[in-house]
């Protein structure tokens, strides 16, 4: 077979047999977002390029190297979103959501596009879940947001994911700190990678985020931002930590975390694991008090985080966390003869109305082939309907795992009785 084309490098398909895994983690995220009072926002997959240039930041890797940007037929430059924050912030401003009361709390699921070197945990199309909160400068909000991320990771059953937090201060503390970094890294000019050399003037904090081992070694002894925080930023950071303590959230302060976006201020944080190789950051976020102004809005202190769904699934795989497959078939009815087929059709409708997945033959297979198919799709129960069953108006449903059979009448009570029966065994399946 010669296919005319295959998927684009750095993209992935989620197949029907895998999608329950996505739905499971998305379900947990939806529930937690709701518990914390966040409502979903949906924004377009492409935006005017300047939104990301300004909203993500000119000096970031994302804007400098990774964006999918193209001109439309109308001659406009548009970009596939590389992340979810800028689009959400634009929508909040464009629709004047501040009039609806502050803080504005939004959650999102987005596909993101970045022209990166594809490798494990690094794709060109990937997916993020995020929470965004606009219009609060209180450190309570920072702590609450971090708690929400922690709750999600806990509910997914992840083990050994460390929370690292830092404060990168406000523009005032940062100006002093940037100078200290220029002085420090300036002494190592000859040893820095070319990207870092160009960052030295424009955005020296980015040097702390360099992945090259040589630069990492130099960065180890660089001045620490925590020694340059102004009184207000220091107090804010202390409060965030106090509230994290109240919620029993464990963390370490890592003064080298700077995050990839330019408009982060004060709190930044990452959830990191060592179990999936080099791309171990599953969640990153922080405060971006300057973003809304940068996009043309009023000064609106804001904060948020994003989690990479592919990376979370990788961690769950690596840690052997089983995800319940609620999508598999609860009942397969195999049929022999036209009357049985009609009866199956009628019964299945009722079983489905009970919220269960139920199937029958729609291909025209013989009985043996139907049972083979039931096995293949992992049906938890099967039932054979033939002339005898129709005549007696009862049939046996068989638990495919234990082989146990239960006789049920083929009347109005069938769906409900089956529902009760399978509920008990679902518990054994861990569903
Ligand atoms: P990294 O340092 O790994 O490049 P980043 O700082 O670019 O991450 P963010 O922009 O903060 O990442 O995105 C938030 C999360 O999205 C990351 O923590 C990660 O889980 C996920 N992510 C980012 N880039 C990719 C990618 N190319 N492929 C898959 N997941 C990604
Ligand atoms: Mg990146």
XYZ file of C-alpha atoms and ligand atoms in Angstrom:
463
model
C 0.000 0.000 0.000
C 1.464 3.322 -0.976
C -0.012 6.076 1.127
C 0.088 9.439 -0.524
C 1.395 11.021 2.659
C 2.058 10.532 6.352
C 1.703 12.726 9.419
C 3.962 15.747 9.743
C 7.146 15.319 11.745
C 6.669 16.245 15.395
C 2.911 15.629 15.366
C 1.059 12.681 16.884
C -2.251 10.932 16.320
C -4.388 9.893 19.259
C -6.088 6.689 18.142
C -9.537 5.488 19.276
C -7.945 2.857 21.512
C -5.825 5.482 23.266
C -8.234 8.369 23.632
C -9.643 7.206 26.994
C -6.284 8.119 28.498
C -6.624 11.701 27.259
C -10.231 11.885 28.344
C -9.289 10.679 31.820
C -6.687 13.356 32.466
C -8.830 16.025 30.819
C -11.726 14.976 33.066
C -9.590 15.370 36.180
C -8.439 18.793 34.971
C -12.000 19.927 34.226
C -13.169 18.853 37.675
C -10.310 20.537 39.501
C -10.680 23.741 37.453
C -14.328 23.779 38.441
C -13.549 23.130 42.099
C -11.282 26.187 42.115
C -13.826 28.356 40.301
C -12.272 28.532 36.811
C -14.501 28.540 33.717
C -13.350 27.400 30.320
C -12.293 29.861 27.636
C -11.892 28.824 23.982
C -9.894 30.998 21.643
C -8.821 30.614 17.993
C -5.901 28.433 16.988
C -4.345 31.335 15.053
C -3.923 34.972 15.952
C -2.241 38.049 14.559
C 1.499 37.536 14.853
C 2.044 40.665 16.951
C -0.050 39.179 19.754
C 2.575 36.507 20.381
C 5.514 38.764 19.553
C 4.347 41.085 22.339
C 2.481 38.642 24.557
C 5.152 35.949 24.691
C 8.072 38.328 24.309
C 10.486 39.230 21.523
C 13.539 37.830 23.246
C 12.062 34.397 23.949
C 13.056 31.253 22.051
C 9.408 30.751 21.185
C 9.150 34.037 19.288
C 12.671 34.097 17.911
C 12.838 30.557 16.585
C 9.781 28.435 17.141
C 6.669 30.108 15.696
C 4.640 28.870 12.744
C 4.048 32.188 11.058
C 2.619 32.772 7.598
C 0.992 35.445 5.494
C -2.680 35.043 4.631
C -4.016 35.704 1.144
C -5.065 39.079 2.452
C -1.441 39.841 3.334
C -1.820 39.615 7.126
C 0.814 37.882 9.195
C -0.777 35.230 11.374
C 0.738 32.675 13.730
C -0.438 29.325 15.041
C -0.618 29.738 18.811
C 2.578 28.541 20.509
C 0.884 28.686 23.942
C -2.452 29.542 25.530
C -1.868 32.620 27.660
C -1.630 35.338 25.008
C -4.881 34.372 23.259
C -6.782 34.133 26.544
C -5.435 37.521 27.666
C -6.396 39.093 24.347
C -9.937 37.725 24.587
C -10.312 38.964 28.176
C -9.266 42.461 27.065
C -11.240 42.464 23.840
C -14.477 41.513 25.607
C -13.872 43.815 28.606
C -14.294 40.953 31.005
C -12.946 43.124 33.817
C -16.451 44.637 33.950
C -17.794 41.275 35.073
C -15.839 41.429 38.332
C -12.289 40.639 39.304
C -10.529 38.319 39.391
C -11.405 36.766 36.056
C -10.662 33.047 36.207
C -10.340 31.070 32.991
C -9.223 27.548 32.150
C -8.266 26.257 28.711
C -7.299 23.235 26.673
C -5.258 24.192 23.620
C -3.192 22.578 20.907
C 0.105 24.470 20.552
C 2.536 24.763 17.674
C 6.269 25.259 18.013
C 8.932 24.611 15.438
C 11.268 22.687 17.751
C 13.547 19.715 17.222
C 11.171 16.782 17.751
C 12.287 14.354 20.468
C 10.745 12.516 23.420
C 8.527 15.019 25.208
C 9.131 17.738 22.628
C 6.676 17.924 19.757
C 5.750 20.455 17.110
C 2.073 20.090 17.866
C 1.359 19.427 21.528
C -1.439 20.075 23.993
C -1.726 22.135 27.108
C -4.195 22.572 29.893
C -3.936 25.876 31.702
C -5.473 28.137 34.302
C -5.337 31.934 34.065
C -6.378 34.498 36.641
C -6.573 38.227 35.911
C -6.929 41.135 38.285
C -5.348 40.164 41.583
C -2.006 40.976 43.061
C -2.603 39.004 46.225
C -0.076 36.275 47.055
C -3.067 34.167 48.128
C -3.939 33.843 44.434
C -0.417 32.619 43.635
C -0.622 29.988 46.348
C -4.124 28.946 45.317
C -3.076 28.541 41.698
C -0.128 26.369 42.678
C -2.461 24.300 44.896
C -4.777 23.753 41.933
C -1.882 22.410 39.842
C -0.775 20.221 42.736
C -4.308 18.831 43.188
C -4.429 17.812 39.546
C -1.059 16.065 39.670
C -2.041 14.338 42.922
C -5.343 13.129 41.486
C -3.554 11.736 38.452
C -1.529 9.675 40.908
C 1.850 11.085 39.890
C 4.723 10.298 42.159
C 8.032 12.092 42.581
C 7.073 15.330 40.888
C 8.870 18.170 42.636
C 7.495 21.656 42.921
C 10.166 24.311 42.512
C 9.329 27.942 43.062
C 11.154 31.216 42.711
C 10.497 34.926 42.556
C 11.938 36.880 39.660
C 10.866 40.202 41.151
C 9.395 43.271 39.532
C 11.015 45.396 36.792
C 12.879 47.407 39.467
C 14.541 44.482 41.214
C 15.155 42.902 37.846
C 17.065 45.877 36.439
C 19.597 45.557 39.245
C 19.721 41.815 38.932
C 20.176 41.920 35.146
C 23.182 44.179 35.634
C 24.640 41.748 38.168
C 24.148 38.911 35.664
C 25.788 40.889 32.843
C 28.766 41.520 35.083
C 28.989 37.869 36.078
C 28.438 36.194 32.689
C 30.518 38.921 30.986
C 33.531 37.286 32.634
C 32.779 34.037 30.756
C 32.176 35.477 27.278
C 34.660 33.106 25.666
C 32.867 30.020 27.036
C 29.193 30.850 26.432
C 27.187 29.379 23.536
C 26.328 31.796 20.733
C 22.653 32.021 21.724
C 23.621 33.019 25.252
C 26.097 35.604 23.989
C 23.272 37.310 22.134
C 21.048 37.066 25.249
C 23.685 38.688 27.439
C 22.710 42.248 26.529
C 19.013 41.876 25.761
C 17.779 39.454 28.406
C 20.543 38.057 30.617
C 18.095 36.098 32.791
C 17.546 33.758 29.866
C 21.113 32.538 30.353
C 19.961 30.775 33.503
C 17.576 28.724 31.361
C 20.205 27.532 28.853
C 20.193 23.771 28.273
C 23.891 23.494 27.256
C 25.889 21.645 29.967
C 28.817 24.132 29.818
C 26.532 27.132 30.279
C 24.617 25.324 32.985
C 27.876 24.822 34.895
C 28.711 28.530 34.620
C 25.171 29.491 35.632
C 25.466 27.451 38.834
C 27.445 30.159 40.621
C 25.675 33.142 39.060
C 24.150 35.788 41.353
C 20.774 34.718 42.740
C 17.638 36.789 42.077
C 16.476 36.154 45.628
C 19.351 38.386 46.818
C 18.088 41.263 44.642
C 14.372 41.371 45.487
C 12.913 44.664 46.669
C 11.002 44.739 49.937
C 7.602 44.346 48.327
C 8.631 41.417 46.132
C 10.340 39.730 49.047
C 7.227 40.111 51.213
C 5.041 38.783 48.401
C 7.246 35.725 47.996
C 7.200 35.088 51.760
C 3.381 35.231 51.768
C 3.108 32.801 48.856
C 5.259 30.382 50.822
C 3.209 30.918 53.963
C -0.016 29.964 52.173
C 1.592 26.979 50.476
C 2.582 25.883 53.965
C -1.041 26.276 55.132
C -2.185 23.921 52.385
C 0.593 21.445 53.166
C 2.108 21.812 49.689
C 5.761 20.807 49.637
C 8.195 22.815 47.530
C 11.789 23.900 47.193
C 12.979 27.379 46.302
C 15.091 27.168 43.158
C 16.609 30.561 42.325
C 17.554 29.451 38.802
C 13.961 29.082 37.558
C 13.236 31.990 35.231
C 10.608 30.592 32.813
C 10.505 31.172 29.095
C 8.149 34.128 28.807
C 9.271 37.742 29.158
C 6.380 39.139 31.167
C 6.666 36.962 34.218
C 7.051 38.934 37.421
C 7.401 37.824 41.027
C 6.313 34.205 41.473
C 7.417 31.561 38.968
C 7.111 27.819 39.441
C 7.622 24.486 37.780
C 6.618 20.922 38.501
C 9.487 18.699 37.434
C 10.111 14.960 37.267
C 13.202 12.928 36.461
C 11.342 9.898 35.142
C 10.879 10.910 31.482
C 14.358 12.061 30.547
C 15.527 15.570 29.778
C 12.101 17.138 29.093
C 10.933 16.727 32.663
C 8.902 19.904 33.211
C 5.245 18.886 33.250
C 3.848 22.211 34.401
C 5.139 25.753 34.375
C 3.611 28.998 35.470
C 3.778 32.170 37.445
C 2.718 35.749 37.703
C 2.739 38.109 34.725
C 1.756 41.465 36.105
C 2.991 43.318 33.001
C 1.242 41.278 30.309
C -2.149 42.985 30.078
C -0.535 46.410 29.748
C 1.838 45.074 27.135
C -1.230 44.028 25.115
C -2.749 47.498 25.365
C -4.965 46.981 28.409
C -4.964 48.573 31.847
C -2.471 47.456 34.466
C -3.981 44.127 35.560
C -1.859 41.880 37.764
C -2.347 38.334 36.512
C -1.044 34.816 36.829
C -1.383 31.370 35.335
C 0.123 28.012 34.533
C 0.183 25.503 31.690
C 0.630 21.741 31.803
C 1.819 19.654 28.884
C -0.673 16.817 28.365
C 1.706 14.609 26.371
C 4.339 14.907 29.068
C 1.846 14.072 31.808
C 0.810 10.945 29.926
C 4.479 10.012 29.527
C 5.011 10.317 33.282
C 1.930 8.210 33.983
C 3.255 5.558 31.604
C 6.736 5.663 33.102
C 5.294 5.295 36.597
C 2.971 2.466 35.586
C -0.143 4.373 36.611
C -3.148 2.545 35.220
C -5.863 4.632 33.654
C -9.337 3.095 33.828
C -10.763 2.483 30.360
C -14.386 3.435 30.773
C -14.818 3.456 27.018
C -14.728 -0.311 26.544
C -17.893 -2.198 25.666
C -20.025 -3.295 28.635
C -22.313 -5.599 26.651
C -22.020 -7.252 23.270
C -25.136 -9.004 21.986
C -24.429 -11.650 19.383
C -27.417 -12.652 17.282
C -28.648 -15.534 15.136
C -31.610 -14.846 12.917
C -33.719 -11.843 12.011
C -35.957 -11.941 15.048
C -32.975 -11.984 17.393
C -31.436 -9.090 15.510
C -34.557 -7.001 15.976
C -34.758 -7.906 19.671
C -31.103 -7.014 20.189
C -31.700 -3.659 18.563
C -34.526 -2.947 20.951
C -32.642 -4.088 24.092
C -29.459 -2.225 23.193
C -31.244 1.061 22.916
C -32.418 0.723 26.519
C -29.008 -0.402 27.771
C -27.447 2.651 26.145
C -30.041 4.872 27.762
C -28.659 3.611 31.078
C -25.347 5.212 30.104
C -23.581 1.976 29.172
C -21.586 1.152 26.079
C -23.320 -1.635 24.184
C -22.850 -3.111 20.726
C -24.139 -5.731 18.351
C -23.226 -7.011 14.909
C -23.541 -4.424 12.156
C -21.333 -6.224 9.649
C -23.357 -9.391 9.003
C -20.958 -11.871 10.623
C -21.710 -15.415 11.723
C -21.962 -16.246 15.435
C -18.350 -17.358 15.882
C -16.996 -14.265 14.193
C -19.288 -12.077 16.286
C -17.927 -13.635 19.500
C -14.382 -13.180 18.269
C -15.111 -9.512 17.680
C -16.636 -9.170 21.168
C -13.394 -10.558 22.547
C -11.299 -8.223 20.443
C -13.061 -5.084 21.617
C -12.748 -6.254 25.226
C -16.497 -6.544 25.881
C -17.030 -7.152 29.594
C -20.256 -9.104 29.061
C -21.672 -10.943 26.083
C -25.037 -12.437 25.335
C -26.194 -14.744 22.539
C -29.705 -14.285 21.175
C -31.153 -17.029 18.980
C -34.541 -18.601 18.330
C -34.565 -20.404 21.731
C -33.929 -17.238 23.711
C -36.581 -15.365 21.790
C -39.084 -18.162 22.358
C -38.382 -18.284 26.114
C -38.001 -14.535 26.396
C -34.845 -14.898 28.503
C -31.121 -15.209 27.881
C -27.821 -15.626 29.704
C -25.348 -12.783 29.933
C -21.817 -13.999 30.355
C -19.048 -12.268 32.231
C -16.228 -12.556 29.711
C -13.530 -12.538 32.367
C -14.891 -15.012 34.927
C -17.143 -17.001 32.596
C -19.966 -16.590 35.115
C -23.447 -16.567 33.559
C -26.586 -14.820 34.740
C -30.045 -15.346 33.287
C -32.071 -12.221 32.569
C -35.593 -11.790 31.220
C -35.731 -10.046 27.837
C -38.389 -7.580 28.963
C -38.492 -3.946 30.196
C -36.461 -4.910 33.276
C -33.485 -6.125 31.188
C -31.500 -2.903 30.900
C -31.833 -2.022 34.546
C -30.994 -5.534 35.763
C -27.974 -5.699 33.489
C -26.875 -2.294 34.681
C -26.869 -3.472 38.308
C -25.025 -6.651 37.386
C -22.233 -4.953 35.501
C -21.825 -2.236 38.114
C -20.703 -4.835 40.619
C -18.172 -6.325 38.217
C -16.939 -2.918 37.053
C -15.731 -2.371 40.583
C -13.596 -5.478 40.172
C -12.289 -4.044 36.873
C -11.366 -0.855 38.716
C -13.696 1.261 36.575
P 10.706 23.620 27.997
O 11.652 24.279 28.944
O 10.520 22.145 28.249
O 10.967 23.958 26.561
P 8.785 25.718 28.025
O 9.308 26.662 29.067
O 9.029 26.036 26.595
O 9.271 24.226 28.326
P 6.043 26.444 28.491
O 5.997 27.398 27.383
O 6.032 26.953 29.868
O 7.261 25.439 28.282
O 4.865 25.376 28.332
C 4.255 24.725 29.460
C 4.351 23.226 29.361
O 4.020 22.771 28.052
C 5.732 22.655 29.581
O 6.010 22.562 30.941
C 5.631 21.312 28.923
O 5.003 20.394 29.774
C 4.764 21.591 27.734
N 5.564 21.798 26.506
C 6.238 22.899 26.129
N 6.816 22.732 24.924
C 6.479 21.475 24.513
C 6.746 20.716 23.341
N 7.452 21.198 22.338
N 6.231 19.461 23.264
C 5.494 18.946 24.269
N 5.203 19.623 25.398
C 5.674 20.869 25.521
Mg 10.496 25.497 25.213
